[in-house]
mmCIF file of C-alpha atoms in Angstrom:
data_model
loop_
_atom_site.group_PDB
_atom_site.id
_atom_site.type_symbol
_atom_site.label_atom_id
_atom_site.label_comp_id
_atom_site.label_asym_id
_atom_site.label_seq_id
_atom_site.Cartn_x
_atom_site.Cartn_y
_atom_site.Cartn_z
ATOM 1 C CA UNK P 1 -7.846 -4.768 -30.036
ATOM 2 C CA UNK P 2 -10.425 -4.075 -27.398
ATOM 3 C CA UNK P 3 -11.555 -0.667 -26.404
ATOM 4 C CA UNK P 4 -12.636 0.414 -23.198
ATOM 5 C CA UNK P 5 -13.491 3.797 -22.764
ATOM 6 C CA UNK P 6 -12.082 5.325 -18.950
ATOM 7 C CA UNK P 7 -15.578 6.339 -18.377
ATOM 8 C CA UNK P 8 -16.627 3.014 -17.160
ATOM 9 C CA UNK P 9 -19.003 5.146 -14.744
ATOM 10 C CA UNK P 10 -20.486 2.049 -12.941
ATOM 11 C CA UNK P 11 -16.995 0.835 -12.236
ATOM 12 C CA UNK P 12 -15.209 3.790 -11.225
ATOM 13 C CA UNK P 13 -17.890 5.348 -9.036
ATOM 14 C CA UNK P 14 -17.380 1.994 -6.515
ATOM 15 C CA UNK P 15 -13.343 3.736 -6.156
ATOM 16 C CA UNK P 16 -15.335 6.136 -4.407
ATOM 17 C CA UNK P 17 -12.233 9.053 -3.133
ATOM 18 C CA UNK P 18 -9.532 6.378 -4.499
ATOM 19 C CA UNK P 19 -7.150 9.003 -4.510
ATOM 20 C CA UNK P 20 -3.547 8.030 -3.033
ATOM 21 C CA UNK P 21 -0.277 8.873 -1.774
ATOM 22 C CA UNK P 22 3.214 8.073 -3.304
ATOM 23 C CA UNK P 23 5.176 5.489 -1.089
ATOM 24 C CA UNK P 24 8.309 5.997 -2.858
ATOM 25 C CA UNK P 25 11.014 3.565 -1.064
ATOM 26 C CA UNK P 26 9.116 0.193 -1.129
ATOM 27 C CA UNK P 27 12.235 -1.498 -2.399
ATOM 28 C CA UNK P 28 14.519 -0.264 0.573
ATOM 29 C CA UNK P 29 14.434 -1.889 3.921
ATOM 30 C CA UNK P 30 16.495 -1.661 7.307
ATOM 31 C CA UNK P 31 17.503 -4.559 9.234
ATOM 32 C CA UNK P 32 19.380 -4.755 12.526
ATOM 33 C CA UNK P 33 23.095 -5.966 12.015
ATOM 34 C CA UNK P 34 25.821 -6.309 14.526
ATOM 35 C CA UNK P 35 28.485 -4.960 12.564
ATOM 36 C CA UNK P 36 29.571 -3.655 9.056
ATOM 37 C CA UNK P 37 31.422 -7.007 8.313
ATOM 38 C CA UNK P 38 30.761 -8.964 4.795
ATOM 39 C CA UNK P 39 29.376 -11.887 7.124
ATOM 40 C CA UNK P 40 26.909 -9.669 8.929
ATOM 41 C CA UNK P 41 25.875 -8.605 5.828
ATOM 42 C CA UNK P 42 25.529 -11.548 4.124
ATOM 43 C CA UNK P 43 23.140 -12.950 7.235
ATOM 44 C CA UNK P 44 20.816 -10.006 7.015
ATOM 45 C CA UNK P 45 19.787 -10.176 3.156
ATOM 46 C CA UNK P 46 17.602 -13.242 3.446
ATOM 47 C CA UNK P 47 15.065 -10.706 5.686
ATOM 48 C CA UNK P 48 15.705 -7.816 4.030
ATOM 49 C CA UNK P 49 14.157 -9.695 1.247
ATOM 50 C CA UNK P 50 11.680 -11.280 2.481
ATOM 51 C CA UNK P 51 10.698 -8.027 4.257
ATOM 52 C CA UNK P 52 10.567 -6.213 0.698
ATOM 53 C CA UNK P 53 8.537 -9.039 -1.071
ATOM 54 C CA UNK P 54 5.756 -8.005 1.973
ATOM 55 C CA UNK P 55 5.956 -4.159 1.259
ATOM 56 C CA UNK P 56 5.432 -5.023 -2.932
ATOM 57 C CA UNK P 57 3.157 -7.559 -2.337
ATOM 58 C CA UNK P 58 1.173 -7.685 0.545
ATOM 59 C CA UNK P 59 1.972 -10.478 1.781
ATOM 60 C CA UNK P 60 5.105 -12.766 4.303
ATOM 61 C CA UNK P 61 6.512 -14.764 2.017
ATOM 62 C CA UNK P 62 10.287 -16.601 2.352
ATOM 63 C CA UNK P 63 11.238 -17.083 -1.506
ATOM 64 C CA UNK P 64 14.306 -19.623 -0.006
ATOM 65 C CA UNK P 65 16.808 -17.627 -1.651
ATOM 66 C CA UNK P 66 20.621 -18.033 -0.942
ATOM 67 C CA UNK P 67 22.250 -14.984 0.227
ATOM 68 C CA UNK P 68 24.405 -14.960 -2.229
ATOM 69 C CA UNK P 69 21.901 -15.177 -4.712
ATOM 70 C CA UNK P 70 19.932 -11.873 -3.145
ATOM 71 C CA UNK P 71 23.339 -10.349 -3.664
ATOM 72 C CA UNK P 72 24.178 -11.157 -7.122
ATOM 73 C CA UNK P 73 20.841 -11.017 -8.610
ATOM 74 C CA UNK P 74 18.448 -8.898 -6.597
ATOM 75 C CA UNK P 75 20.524 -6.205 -4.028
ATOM 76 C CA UNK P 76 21.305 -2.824 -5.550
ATOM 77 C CA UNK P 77 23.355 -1.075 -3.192
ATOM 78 C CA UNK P 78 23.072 -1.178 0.695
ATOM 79 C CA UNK P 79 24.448 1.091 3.002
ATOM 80 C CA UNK P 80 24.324 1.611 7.261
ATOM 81 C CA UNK P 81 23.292 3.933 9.847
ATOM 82 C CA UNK P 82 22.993 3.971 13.841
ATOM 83 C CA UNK P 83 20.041 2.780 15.334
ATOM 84 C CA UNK P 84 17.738 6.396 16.545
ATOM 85 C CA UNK P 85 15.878 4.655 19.136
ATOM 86 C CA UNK P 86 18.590 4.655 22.022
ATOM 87 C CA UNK P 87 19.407 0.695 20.871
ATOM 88 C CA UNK P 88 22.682 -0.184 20.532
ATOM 89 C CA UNK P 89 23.648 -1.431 17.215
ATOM 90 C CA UNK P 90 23.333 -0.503 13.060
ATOM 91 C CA UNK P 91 20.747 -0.904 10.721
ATOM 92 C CA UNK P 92 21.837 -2.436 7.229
ATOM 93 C CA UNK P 93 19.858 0.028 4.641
ATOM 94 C CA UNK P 94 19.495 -2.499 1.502
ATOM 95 C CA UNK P 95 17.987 -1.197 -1.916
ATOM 96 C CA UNK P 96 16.459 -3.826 -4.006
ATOM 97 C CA UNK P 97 16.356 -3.852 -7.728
ATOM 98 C CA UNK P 98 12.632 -3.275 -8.635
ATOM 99 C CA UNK P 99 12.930 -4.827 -11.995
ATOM 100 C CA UNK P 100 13.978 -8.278 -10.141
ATOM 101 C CA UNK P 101 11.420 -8.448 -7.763
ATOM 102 C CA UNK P 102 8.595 -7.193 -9.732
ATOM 103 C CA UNK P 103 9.918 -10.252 -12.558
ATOM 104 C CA UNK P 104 10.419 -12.678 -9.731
ATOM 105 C CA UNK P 105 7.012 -11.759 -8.049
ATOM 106 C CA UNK P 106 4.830 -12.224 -11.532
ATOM 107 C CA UNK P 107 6.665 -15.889 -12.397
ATOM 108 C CA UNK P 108 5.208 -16.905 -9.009
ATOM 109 C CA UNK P 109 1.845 -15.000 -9.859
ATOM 110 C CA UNK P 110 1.973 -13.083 -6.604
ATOM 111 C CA UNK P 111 0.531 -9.371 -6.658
ATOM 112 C CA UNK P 112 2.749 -6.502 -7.376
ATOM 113 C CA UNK P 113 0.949 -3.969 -5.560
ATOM 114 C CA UNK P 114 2.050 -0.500 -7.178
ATOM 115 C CA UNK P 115 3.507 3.016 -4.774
ATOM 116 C CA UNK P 116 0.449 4.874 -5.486
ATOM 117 C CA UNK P 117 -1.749 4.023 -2.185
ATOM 118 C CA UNK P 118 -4.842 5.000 -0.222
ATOM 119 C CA UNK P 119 -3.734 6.419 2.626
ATOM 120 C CA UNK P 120 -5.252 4.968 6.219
ATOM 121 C CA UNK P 121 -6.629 6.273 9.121
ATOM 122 C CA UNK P 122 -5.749 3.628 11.745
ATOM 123 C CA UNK P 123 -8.626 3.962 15.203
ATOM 124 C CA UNK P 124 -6.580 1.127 17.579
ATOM 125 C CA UNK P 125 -7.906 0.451 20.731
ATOM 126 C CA UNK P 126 -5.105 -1.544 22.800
ATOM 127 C CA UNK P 127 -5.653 -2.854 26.510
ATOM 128 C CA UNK P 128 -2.902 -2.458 28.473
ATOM 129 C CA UNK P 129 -1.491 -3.208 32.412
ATOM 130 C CA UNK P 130 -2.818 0.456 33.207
ATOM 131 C CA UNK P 131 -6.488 -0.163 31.378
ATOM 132 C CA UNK P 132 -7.776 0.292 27.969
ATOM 133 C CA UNK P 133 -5.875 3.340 25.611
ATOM 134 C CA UNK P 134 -6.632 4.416 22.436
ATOM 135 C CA UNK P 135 -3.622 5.222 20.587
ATOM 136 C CA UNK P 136 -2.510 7.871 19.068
ATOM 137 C CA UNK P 137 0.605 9.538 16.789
ATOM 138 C CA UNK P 138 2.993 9.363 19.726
ATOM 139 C CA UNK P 139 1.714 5.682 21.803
ATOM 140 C CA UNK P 140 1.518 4.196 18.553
ATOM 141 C CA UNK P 141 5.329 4.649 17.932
ATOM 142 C CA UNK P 142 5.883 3.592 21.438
ATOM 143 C CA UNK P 143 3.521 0.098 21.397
ATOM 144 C CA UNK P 144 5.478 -0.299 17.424
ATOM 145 C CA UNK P 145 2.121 -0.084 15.637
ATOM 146 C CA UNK P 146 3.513 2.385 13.144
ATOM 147 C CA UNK P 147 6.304 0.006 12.659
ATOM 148 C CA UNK P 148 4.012 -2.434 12.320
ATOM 149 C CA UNK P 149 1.907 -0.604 8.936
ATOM 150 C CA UNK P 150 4.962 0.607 8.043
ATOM 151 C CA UNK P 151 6.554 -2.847 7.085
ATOM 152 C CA UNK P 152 3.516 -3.333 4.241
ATOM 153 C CA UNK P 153 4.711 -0.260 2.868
ATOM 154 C CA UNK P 154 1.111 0.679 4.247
ATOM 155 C CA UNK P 155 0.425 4.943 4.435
ATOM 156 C CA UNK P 156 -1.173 5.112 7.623
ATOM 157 C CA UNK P 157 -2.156 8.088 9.840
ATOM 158 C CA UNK P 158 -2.815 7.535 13.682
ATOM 159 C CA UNK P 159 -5.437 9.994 15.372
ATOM 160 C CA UNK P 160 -3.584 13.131 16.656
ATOM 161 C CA UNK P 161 -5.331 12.079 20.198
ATOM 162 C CA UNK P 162 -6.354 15.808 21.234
ATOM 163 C CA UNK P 163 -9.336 16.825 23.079
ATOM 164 C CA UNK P 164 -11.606 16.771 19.633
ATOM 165 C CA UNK P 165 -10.936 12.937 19.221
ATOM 166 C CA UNK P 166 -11.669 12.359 22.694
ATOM 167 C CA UNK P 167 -15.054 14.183 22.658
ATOM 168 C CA UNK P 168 -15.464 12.749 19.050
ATOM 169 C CA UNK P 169 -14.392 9.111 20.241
ATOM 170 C CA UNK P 170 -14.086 8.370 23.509
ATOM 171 C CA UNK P 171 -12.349 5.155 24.266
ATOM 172 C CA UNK P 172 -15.197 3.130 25.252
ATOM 173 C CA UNK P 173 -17.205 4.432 22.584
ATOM 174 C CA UNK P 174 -13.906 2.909 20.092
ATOM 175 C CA UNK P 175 -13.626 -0.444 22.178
ATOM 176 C CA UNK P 176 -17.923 -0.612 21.320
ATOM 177 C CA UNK P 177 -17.268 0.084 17.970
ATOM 178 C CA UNK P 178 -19.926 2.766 17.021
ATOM 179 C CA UNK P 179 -19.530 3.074 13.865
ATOM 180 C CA UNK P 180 -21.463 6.227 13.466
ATOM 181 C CA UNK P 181 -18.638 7.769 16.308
ATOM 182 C CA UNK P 182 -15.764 6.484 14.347
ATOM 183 C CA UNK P 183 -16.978 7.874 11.071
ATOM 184 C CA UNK P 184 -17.676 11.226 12.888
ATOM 185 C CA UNK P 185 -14.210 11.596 14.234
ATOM 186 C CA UNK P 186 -12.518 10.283 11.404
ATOM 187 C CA UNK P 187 -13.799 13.451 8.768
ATOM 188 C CA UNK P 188 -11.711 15.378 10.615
ATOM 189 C CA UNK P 189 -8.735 13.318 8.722
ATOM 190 C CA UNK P 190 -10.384 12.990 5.022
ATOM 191 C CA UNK P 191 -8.479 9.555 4.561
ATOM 192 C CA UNK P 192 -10.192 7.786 2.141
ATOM 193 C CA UNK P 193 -9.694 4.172 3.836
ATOM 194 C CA UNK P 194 -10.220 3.693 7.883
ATOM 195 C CA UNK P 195 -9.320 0.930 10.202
ATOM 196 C CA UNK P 196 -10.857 0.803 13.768
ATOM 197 C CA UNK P 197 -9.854 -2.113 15.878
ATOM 198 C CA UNK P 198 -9.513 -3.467 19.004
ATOM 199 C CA UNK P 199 -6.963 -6.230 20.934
ATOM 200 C CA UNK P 200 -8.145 -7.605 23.857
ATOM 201 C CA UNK P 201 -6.977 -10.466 25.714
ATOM 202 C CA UNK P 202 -9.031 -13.815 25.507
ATOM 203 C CA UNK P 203 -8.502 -16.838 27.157
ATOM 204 C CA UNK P 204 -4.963 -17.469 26.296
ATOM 205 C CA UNK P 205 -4.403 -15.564 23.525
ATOM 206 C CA UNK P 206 -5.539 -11.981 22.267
ATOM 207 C CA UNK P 207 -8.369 -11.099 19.964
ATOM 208 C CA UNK P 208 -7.874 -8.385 17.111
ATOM 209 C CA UNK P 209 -11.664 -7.154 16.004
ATOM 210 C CA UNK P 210 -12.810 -4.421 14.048
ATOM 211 C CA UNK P 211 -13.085 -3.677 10.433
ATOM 212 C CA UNK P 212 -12.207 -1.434 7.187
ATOM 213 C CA UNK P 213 -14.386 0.571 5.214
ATOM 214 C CA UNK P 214 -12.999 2.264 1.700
ATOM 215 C CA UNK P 215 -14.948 3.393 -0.670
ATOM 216 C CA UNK P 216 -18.122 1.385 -0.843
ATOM 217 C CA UNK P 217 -16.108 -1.188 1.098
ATOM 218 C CA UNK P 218 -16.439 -2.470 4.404
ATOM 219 C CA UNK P 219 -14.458 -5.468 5.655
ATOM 220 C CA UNK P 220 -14.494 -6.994 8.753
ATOM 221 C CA UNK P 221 -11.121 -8.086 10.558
ATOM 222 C CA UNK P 222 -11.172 -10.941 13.122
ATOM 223 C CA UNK P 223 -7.666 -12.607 14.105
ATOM 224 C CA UNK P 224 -5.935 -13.751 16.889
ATOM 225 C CA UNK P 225 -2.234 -13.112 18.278
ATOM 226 C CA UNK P 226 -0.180 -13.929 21.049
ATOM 227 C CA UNK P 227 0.522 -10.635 22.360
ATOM 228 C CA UNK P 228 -0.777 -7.590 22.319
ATOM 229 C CA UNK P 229 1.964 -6.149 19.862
ATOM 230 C CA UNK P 230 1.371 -9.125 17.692
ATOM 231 C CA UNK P 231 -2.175 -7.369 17.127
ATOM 232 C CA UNK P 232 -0.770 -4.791 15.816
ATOM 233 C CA UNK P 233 1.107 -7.041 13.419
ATOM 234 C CA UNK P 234 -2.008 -9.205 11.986
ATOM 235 C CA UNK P 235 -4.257 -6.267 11.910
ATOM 236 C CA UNK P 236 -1.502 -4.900 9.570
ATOM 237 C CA UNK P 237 -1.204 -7.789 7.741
ATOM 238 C CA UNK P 238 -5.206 -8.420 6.819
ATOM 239 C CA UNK P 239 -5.513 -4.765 5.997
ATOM 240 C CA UNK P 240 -2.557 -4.945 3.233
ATOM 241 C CA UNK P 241 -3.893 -8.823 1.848
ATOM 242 C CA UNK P 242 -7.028 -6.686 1.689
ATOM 243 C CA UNK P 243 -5.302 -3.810 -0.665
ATOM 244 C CA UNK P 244 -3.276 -6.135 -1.801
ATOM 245 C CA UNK P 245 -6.202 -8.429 -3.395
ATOM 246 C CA UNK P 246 -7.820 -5.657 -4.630
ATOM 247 C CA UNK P 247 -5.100 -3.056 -6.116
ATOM 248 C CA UNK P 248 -2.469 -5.669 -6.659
ATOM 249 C CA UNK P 249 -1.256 -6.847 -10.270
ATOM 250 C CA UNK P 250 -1.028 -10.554 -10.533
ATOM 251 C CA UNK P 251 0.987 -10.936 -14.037
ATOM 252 C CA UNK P 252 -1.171 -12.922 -16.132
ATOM 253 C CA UNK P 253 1.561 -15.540 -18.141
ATOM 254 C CA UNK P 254 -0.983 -16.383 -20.795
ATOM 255 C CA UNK P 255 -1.172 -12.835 -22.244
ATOM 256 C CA UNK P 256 -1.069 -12.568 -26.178
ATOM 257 C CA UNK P 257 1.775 -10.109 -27.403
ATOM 258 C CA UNK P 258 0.533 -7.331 -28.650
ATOM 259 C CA UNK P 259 -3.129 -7.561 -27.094
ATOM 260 C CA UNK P 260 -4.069 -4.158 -25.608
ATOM 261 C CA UNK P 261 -6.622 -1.959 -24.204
ATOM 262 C CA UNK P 262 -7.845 1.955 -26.120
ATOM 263 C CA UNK P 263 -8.328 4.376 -23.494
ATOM 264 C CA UNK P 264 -8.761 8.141 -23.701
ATOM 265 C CA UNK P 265 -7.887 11.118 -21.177
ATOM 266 C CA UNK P 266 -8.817 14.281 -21.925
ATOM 267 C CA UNK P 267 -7.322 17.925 -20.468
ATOM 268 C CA UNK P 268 -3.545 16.697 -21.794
ATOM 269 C CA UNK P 269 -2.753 20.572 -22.764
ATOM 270 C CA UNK P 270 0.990 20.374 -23.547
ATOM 271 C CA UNK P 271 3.999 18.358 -24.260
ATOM 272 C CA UNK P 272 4.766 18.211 -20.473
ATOM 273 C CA UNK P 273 1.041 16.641 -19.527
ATOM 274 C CA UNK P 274 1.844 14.295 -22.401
ATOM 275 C CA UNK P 275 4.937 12.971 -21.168
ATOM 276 C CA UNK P 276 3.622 12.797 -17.635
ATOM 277 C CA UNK P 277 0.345 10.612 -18.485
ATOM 278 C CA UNK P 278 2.456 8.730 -20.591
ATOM 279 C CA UNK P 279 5.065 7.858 -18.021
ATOM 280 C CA UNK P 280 2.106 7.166 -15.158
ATOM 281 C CA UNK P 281 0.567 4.470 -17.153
ATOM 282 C CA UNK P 282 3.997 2.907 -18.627
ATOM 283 C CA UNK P 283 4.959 2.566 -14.585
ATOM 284 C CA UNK P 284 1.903 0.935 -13.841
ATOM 285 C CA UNK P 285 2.603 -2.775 -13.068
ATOM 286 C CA UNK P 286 1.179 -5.339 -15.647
ATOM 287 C CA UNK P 287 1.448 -2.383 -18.743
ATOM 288 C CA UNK P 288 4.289 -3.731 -21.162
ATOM 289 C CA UNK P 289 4.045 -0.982 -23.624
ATOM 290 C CA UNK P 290 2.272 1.792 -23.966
ATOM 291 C CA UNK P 291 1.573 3.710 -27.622
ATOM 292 C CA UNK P 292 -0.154 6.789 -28.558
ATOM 293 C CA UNK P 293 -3.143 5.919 -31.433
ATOM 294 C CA UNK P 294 -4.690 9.582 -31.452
ATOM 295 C CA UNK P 295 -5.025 12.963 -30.247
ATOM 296 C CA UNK P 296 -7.721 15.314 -30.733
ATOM 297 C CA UNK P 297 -7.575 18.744 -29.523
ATOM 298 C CA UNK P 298 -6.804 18.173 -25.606
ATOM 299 C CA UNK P 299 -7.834 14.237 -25.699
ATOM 300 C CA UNK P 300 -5.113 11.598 -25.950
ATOM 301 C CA UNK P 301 -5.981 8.125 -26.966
ATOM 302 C CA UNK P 302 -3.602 5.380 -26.106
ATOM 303 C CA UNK P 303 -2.808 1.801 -27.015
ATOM 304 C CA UNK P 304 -1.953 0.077 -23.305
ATOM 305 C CA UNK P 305 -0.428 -3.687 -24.313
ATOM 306 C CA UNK P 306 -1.062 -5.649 -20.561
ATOM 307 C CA UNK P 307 0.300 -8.109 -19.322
ATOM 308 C CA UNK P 308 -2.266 -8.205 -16.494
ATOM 309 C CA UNK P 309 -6.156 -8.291 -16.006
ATOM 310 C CA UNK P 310 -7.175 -4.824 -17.078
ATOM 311 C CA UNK P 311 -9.491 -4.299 -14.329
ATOM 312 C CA UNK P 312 -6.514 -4.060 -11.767
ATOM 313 C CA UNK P 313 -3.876 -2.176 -14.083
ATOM 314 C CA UNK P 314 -6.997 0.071 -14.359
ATOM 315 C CA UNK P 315 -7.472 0.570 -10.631
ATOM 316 C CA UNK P 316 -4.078 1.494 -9.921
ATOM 317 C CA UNK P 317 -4.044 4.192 -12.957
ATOM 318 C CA UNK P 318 -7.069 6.222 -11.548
ATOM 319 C CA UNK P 319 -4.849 6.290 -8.389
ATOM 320 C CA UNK P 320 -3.012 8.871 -9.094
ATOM 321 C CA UNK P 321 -4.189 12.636 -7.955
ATOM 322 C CA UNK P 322 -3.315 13.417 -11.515
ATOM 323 C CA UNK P 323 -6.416 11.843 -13.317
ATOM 324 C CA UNK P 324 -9.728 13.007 -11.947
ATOM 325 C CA UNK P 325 -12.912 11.389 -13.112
ATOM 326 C CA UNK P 326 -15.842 14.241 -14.167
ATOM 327 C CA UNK P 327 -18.549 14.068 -11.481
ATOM 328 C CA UNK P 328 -21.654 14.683 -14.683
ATOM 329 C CA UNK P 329 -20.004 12.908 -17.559
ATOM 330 C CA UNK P 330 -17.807 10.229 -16.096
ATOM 331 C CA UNK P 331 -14.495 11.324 -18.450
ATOM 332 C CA UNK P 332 -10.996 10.759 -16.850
ATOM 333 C CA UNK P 333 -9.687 14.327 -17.188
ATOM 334 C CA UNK P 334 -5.421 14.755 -16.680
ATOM 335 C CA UNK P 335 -5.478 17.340 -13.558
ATOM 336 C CA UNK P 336 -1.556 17.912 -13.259
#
């Protein structure tokens, strides 16, 4: 058995303020249907479940399931409402079994990308028929750039567009991208991950620039759509392949039984903080089992059999706002 103690300091310091938010229905999706018949139904699963593959993974994929194979083997329960945004029609609510996909997704060795996420600060300059807008809470809902984040399963958070992000960022100070105004208008926020992009046409098709910084992280984004709400699309998609790649699980199918990792958390007081830390890293994709070895006074030692590189079921444990990391001595410390 290999031990790694949690106070990998080098490591964890490059998570910089990893900290996250829970995205608790990634295995529910809505999809437009015509009516409540069995047919109608049947026709929408095959995007429904496509659609949740992209919020759990990160990335469009069409596994070339039969309907009624999505039925038997991966829907849990659907249900319908009426469409909110003045549309005629229903929306077919399907619930996914998370076991299913999560087994289906590691037997392809795609990610599983877990419900703890950073949430994003999203700076999206857009030109339009009436000039060049930044948008904001409300035009982002309008031009379907929330939708857009929100199909990833991505936590994102659009500027509030008042007079401080104005003075903070003016628009052609976003479509330059100055970085040192974006950063400045973004503390305002405290996300620990920000986007700032641009879609503009060019030539016959439009141009998505800008980039991502997280952490220690900075990535830049350069893609190409056919519309100007298509940007909004690809600019989604390259920011969840990027969290994706780097907080995704890939299952790793040539794990030994029984080989696991020793790792130690200390401020577990109680019964209750021992349940809870115990329950975090047993729902952590690519942990099989998880076993106490030890407890000293306030410091639990566990016995975490993977089934996954360690250095990504790692990531997604220091997630959580529960576990802190101690800013002189490196120890994770449980922080219900």
């Amino acid at each position: 058995m290999r031990s790694v103690l949690l106070s990998v300091c080098v490591w964890l310091l490059t998570l910089g303020s990893a900290q996250a938010v829970v995205v608790d229905d990634l295995y529910e999706v809505g999809v437009v249907v015509p009516d409540r018949t069995p047919a109608a139904r049947m026709d929408a699963l095959p995007l429904a479940m496509q659609q949740v593959i992209g919020r759990v993974s990160g990335k469009v994929i069409d596994p070339g399931f039969s309907a009624d194979e999505i039925s038997r083997v991966y829907l849990e329960g659907f249900g319908y409402q009426s469409l909110d945004d003045g549309e005629q029609g229903l929306e077919l609510n399907a619930r996914f079994r998370r076991t299913q996909i999560n087994e289906w997704l590691a037997s392809q060795q795609l990610p599983v990308w877990g419900d703890h996420r950073p949430q994003v600060l999203v700076w999206l300059g857009v030109v339009t028929d009436s000039g060049r807008i930044a948008l904001d809470e409300v035009s982002a809902a309008e031009h379907h750039a929330d939708d857009a984040f929100e199909s990833y399963g991505l936590p994102v958070v659009f500027p509030v567009g008042d007079l401080e992000d104005s003075l903070a960022l003016p628009v052609g100070r976003l479509f330059g991208m100055f970085r040192s105004d974006i950063k400045t208008a973004s503390e305002r926020y405290d996300t620990p991950a920000v986007v700032a992009a641009r879609v503009m046409p060019f030539a016959d098709y439009w141009r998505v620039d800008g980039y991502l910084t997280y952490g220690n992280d900075s990535v830049s984004i350069s893609e190409r759509a056919d519309t100007p709400e298509q940007g909004a699309d690809v600019l989604a998609a390259a920011v969840a392949a990027y969290f994706s790649g780097r907080f995704g699980v890939v299952a790793n199918l040539d794990a030994v039984p029984g080989d696991a990792q020793t790792m130690s958390v200390a401020g577990v007081a109680d019964y209750s903080d021992y349940q809870q830390l115990l329950r975090l890293v047993g729902s952590v994709s690519g942990v099989s089992d998880v076993t106490v070895t030890a407890v000293q006074d306030d410091v639990l030692t566990l016995a975490v059999s993977l089934k996954a590189d360690w250095q990504q079921v790692l990531a997604n444990i220091v997630l959580d706002r529960r576990i802190r990391k101690d800013a002189d001595t490196g120890e994770l410390i449980w922080n219900p």
